[in-house]
Tab-separated table of C-alpha atoms in Angstrom:
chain	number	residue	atom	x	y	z
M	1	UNK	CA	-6.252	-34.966	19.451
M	2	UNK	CA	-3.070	-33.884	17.545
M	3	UNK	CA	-1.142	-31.561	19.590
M	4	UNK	CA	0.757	-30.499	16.153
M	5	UNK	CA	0.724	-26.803	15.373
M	6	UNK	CA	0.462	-25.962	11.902
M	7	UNK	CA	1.563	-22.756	10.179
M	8	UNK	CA	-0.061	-21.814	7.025
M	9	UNK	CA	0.117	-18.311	5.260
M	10	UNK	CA	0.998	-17.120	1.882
M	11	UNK	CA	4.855	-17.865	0.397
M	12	UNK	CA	7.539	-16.132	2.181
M	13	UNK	CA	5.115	-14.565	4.897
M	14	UNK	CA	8.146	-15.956	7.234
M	15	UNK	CA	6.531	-19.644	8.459
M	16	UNK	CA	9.547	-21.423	8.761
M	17	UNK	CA	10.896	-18.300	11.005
M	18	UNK	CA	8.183	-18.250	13.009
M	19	UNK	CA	8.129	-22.459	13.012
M	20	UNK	CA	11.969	-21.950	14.397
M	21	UNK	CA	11.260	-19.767	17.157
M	22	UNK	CA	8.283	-21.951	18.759
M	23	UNK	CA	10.725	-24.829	18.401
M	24	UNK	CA	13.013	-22.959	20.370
M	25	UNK	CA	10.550	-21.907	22.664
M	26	UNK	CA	8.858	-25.118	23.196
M	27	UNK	CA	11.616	-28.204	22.575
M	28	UNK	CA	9.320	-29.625	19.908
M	29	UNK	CA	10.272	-31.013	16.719
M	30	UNK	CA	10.188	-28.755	13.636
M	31	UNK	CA	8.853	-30.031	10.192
M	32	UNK	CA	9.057	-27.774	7.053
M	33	UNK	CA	6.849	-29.246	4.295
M	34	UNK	CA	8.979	-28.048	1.689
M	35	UNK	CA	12.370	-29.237	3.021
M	36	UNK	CA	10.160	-33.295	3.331
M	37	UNK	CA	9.011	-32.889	-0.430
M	38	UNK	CA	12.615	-31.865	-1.343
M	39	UNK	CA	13.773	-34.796	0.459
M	40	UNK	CA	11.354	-37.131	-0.890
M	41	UNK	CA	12.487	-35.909	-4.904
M	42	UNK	CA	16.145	-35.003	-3.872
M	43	UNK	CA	15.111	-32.283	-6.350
M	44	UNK	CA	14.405	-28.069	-5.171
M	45	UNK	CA	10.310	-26.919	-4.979
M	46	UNK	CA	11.388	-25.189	-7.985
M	47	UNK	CA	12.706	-27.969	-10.234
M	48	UNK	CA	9.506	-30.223	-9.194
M	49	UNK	CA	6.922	-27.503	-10.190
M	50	UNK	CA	9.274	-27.263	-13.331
M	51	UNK	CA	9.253	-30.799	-14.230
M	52	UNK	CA	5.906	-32.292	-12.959
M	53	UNK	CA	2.795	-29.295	-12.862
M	54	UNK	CA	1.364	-27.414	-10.058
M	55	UNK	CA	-1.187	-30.000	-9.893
M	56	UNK	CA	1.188	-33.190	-9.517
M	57	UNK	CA	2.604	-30.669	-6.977
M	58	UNK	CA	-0.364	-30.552	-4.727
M	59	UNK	CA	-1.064	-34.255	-4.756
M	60	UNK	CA	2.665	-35.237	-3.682
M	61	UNK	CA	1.302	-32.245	-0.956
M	62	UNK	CA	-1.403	-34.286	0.367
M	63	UNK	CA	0.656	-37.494	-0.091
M	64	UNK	CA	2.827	-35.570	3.161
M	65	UNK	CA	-0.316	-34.229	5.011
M	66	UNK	CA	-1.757	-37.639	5.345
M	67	UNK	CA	1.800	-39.086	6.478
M	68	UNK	CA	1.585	-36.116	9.090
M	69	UNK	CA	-1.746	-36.593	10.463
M	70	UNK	CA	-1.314	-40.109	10.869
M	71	UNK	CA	1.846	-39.833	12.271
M	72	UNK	CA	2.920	-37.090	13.467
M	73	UNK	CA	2.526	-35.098	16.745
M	74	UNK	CA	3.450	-32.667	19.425
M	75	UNK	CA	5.555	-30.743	16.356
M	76	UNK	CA	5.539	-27.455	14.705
M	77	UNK	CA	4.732	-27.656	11.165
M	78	UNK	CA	5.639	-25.123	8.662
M	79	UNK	CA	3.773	-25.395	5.600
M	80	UNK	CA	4.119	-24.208	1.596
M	81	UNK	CA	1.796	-21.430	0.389
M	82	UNK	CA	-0.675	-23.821	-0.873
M	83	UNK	CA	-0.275	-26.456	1.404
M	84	UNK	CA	-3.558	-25.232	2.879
M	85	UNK	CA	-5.764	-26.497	0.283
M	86	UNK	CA	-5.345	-30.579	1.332
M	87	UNK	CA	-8.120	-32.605	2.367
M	88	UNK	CA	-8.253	-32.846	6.449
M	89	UNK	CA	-5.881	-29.778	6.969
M	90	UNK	CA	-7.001	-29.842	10.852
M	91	UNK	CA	-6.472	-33.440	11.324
M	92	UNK	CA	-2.627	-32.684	11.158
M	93	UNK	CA	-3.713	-29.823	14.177
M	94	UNK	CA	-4.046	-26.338	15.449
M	95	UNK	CA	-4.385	-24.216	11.967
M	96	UNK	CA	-2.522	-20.998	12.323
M	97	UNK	CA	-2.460	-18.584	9.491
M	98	UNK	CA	-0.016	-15.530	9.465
M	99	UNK	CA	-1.404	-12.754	8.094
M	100	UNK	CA	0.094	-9.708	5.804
M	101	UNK	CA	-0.586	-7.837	2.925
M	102	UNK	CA	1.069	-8.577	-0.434
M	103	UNK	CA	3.488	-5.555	-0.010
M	104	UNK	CA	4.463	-6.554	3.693
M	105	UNK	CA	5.747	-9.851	2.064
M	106	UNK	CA	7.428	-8.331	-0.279
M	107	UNK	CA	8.910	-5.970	1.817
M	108	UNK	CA	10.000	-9.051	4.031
M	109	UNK	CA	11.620	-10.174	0.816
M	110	UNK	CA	13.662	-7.760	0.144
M	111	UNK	CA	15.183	-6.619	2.938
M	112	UNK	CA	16.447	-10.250	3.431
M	113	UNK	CA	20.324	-10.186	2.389
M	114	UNK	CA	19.778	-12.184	-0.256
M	115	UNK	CA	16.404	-11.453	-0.960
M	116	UNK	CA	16.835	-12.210	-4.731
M	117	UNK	CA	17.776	-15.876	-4.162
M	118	UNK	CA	14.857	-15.863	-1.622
M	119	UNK	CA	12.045	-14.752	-4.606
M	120	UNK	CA	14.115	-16.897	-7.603
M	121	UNK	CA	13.104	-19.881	-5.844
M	122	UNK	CA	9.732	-19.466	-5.428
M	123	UNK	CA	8.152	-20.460	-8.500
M	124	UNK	CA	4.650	-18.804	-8.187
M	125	UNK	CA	6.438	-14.865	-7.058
M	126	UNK	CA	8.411	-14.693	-10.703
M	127	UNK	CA	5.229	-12.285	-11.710
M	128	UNK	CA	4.354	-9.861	-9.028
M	129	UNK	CA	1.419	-8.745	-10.601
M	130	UNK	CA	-0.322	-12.411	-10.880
M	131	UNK	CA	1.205	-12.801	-7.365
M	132	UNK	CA	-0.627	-10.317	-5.923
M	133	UNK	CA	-3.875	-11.423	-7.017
M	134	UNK	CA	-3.188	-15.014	-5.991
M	135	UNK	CA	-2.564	-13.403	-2.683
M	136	UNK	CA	-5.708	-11.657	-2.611
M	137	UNK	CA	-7.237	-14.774	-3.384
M	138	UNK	CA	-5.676	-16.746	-0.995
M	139	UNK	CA	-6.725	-14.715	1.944
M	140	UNK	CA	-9.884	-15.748	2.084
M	141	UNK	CA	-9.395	-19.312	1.963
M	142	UNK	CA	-6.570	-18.997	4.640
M	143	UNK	CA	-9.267	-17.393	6.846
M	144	UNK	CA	-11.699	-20.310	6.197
M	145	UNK	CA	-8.562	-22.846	7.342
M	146	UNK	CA	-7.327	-21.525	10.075
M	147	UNK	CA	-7.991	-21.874	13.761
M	148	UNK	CA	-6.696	-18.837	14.309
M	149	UNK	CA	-5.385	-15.638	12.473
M	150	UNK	CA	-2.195	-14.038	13.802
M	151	UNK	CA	-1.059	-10.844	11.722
M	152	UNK	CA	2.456	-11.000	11.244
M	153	UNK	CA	3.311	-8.142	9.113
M	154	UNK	CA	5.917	-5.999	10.743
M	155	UNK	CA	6.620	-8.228	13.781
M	156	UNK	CA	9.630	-10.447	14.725
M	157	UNK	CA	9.746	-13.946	14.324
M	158	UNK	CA	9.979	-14.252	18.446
M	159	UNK	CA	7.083	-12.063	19.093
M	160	UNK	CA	4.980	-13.827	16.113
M	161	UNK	CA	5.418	-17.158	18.420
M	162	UNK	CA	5.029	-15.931	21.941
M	163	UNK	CA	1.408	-14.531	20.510
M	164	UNK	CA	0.881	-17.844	18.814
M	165	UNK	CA	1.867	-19.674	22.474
M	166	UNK	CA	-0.399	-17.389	24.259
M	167	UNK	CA	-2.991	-17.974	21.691
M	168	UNK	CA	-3.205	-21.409	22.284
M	169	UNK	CA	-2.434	-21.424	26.386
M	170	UNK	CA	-5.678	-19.233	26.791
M	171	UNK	CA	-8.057	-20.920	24.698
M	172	UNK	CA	-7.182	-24.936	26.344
C-alpha cells in the first residue's frame, strides 16, 4: 500500500502550500505535478495548454500518475486542478481534496502579493464566469475522488496539514 498522500482540489485552492507544510512537518519528499510536467516540456502549464490542447494536456497527466504510482512513495503529492480525473487516482495513495467555494479561491488569489501573476498563469481562471461553473462542476467529482474532504477555505496552510496528519493518524 502506497503511503503517498495526494492533494487534489480546484486551481489555486493552495495545494502546493498545504503540500509544503506536511513536508515540513513530516520529512517526506514533496512532488508538485505541475513543476514534473514543466520539467518534462521545459515549457510553463500555460505555454503547453497553449500549444498542445487541454486534452493532450491530460494524457501527458496520466503519463505522470502512472510514473507515480509505480514508483513513487512515502511523498506528498500536490496535484493540478484536473489532475483528479486520471485512471487509478488512489493507486498513487491517500486522496485528499481541499475544499472552498469559488469566491474563497479567489479571495486567496488576490490577496497574494502578486496575485495577478498568480491568475495569468493559470490558463483555465482567464474567464471567471466559465471558472466558476467549472468549479461547481468539479466539486462533485472531487468528492467522488477523495478519501477524505478537508475544507480549507479561510485556514492557514499549517493548520490545513496538522488536520490532514490527524486525519490520517486516527483512521490507521
Amino acid at each position: 500500500m502506497k503511503k503517498n498522500i495526494v492533494l487534489i482540489g480546484f486551481m489555486a485552492v493552495g495545494k502546493g502550500a498545504v503540500a509544503r507544510e506536511l513536508c515540513a512537518l513530516t520529512g517526506r519528499i514533496g512532488l508538485d505535478c505541475d513543476d514534473m510536467i514543466e520539467s518534462m516540456y521545459n515549457k510553463k502549464i500555460k505555454e503547453i495548454f497553449a500549444e498542445f490542447g487541454e486534452k493532450k494536456f491530460r494524457k501527458i497527466e496520466q503519463k505522470l500518475a502512472t510514473f507515480l504510482a509505480k514508483n513513487v512513495n512515502n511523498a506528498i503529492i500536490s496535484t493540478g486542478g484536473g489532475f483528479y480525473k486520471v485512471k487509478k487516482l488512489k493507486k498513487i495513495g491517500k486522496v485528499i481534496y481541499l475544499k472552498s467555494s469559488f469566491d474563497g479561491i479567489i479571495k486567496r488569489i488576490k490577496s497574494a502579493p502578486n496575485y495577478e501573476k498568480k491568475l495569468a498563469k493559470r490558463p483555465l481562471l482567464q474567464d471567471l464566469q466559465k471558472a466558476r461553473i467549472l468549479h461547481e462542476n468539479r466539486d462533485k467529482e472531487y468528492m467522488k475522488k477523495a478519501d477524505f474532504v478537508i475544507v480549507s477555505q479561510d485556514k492557514s496552510p499549517a493548520k490545513i496539514a496538522k488536520e490532514i496528519l490527524k486525519i490520517l493518524k486516527d483512521k490507521k
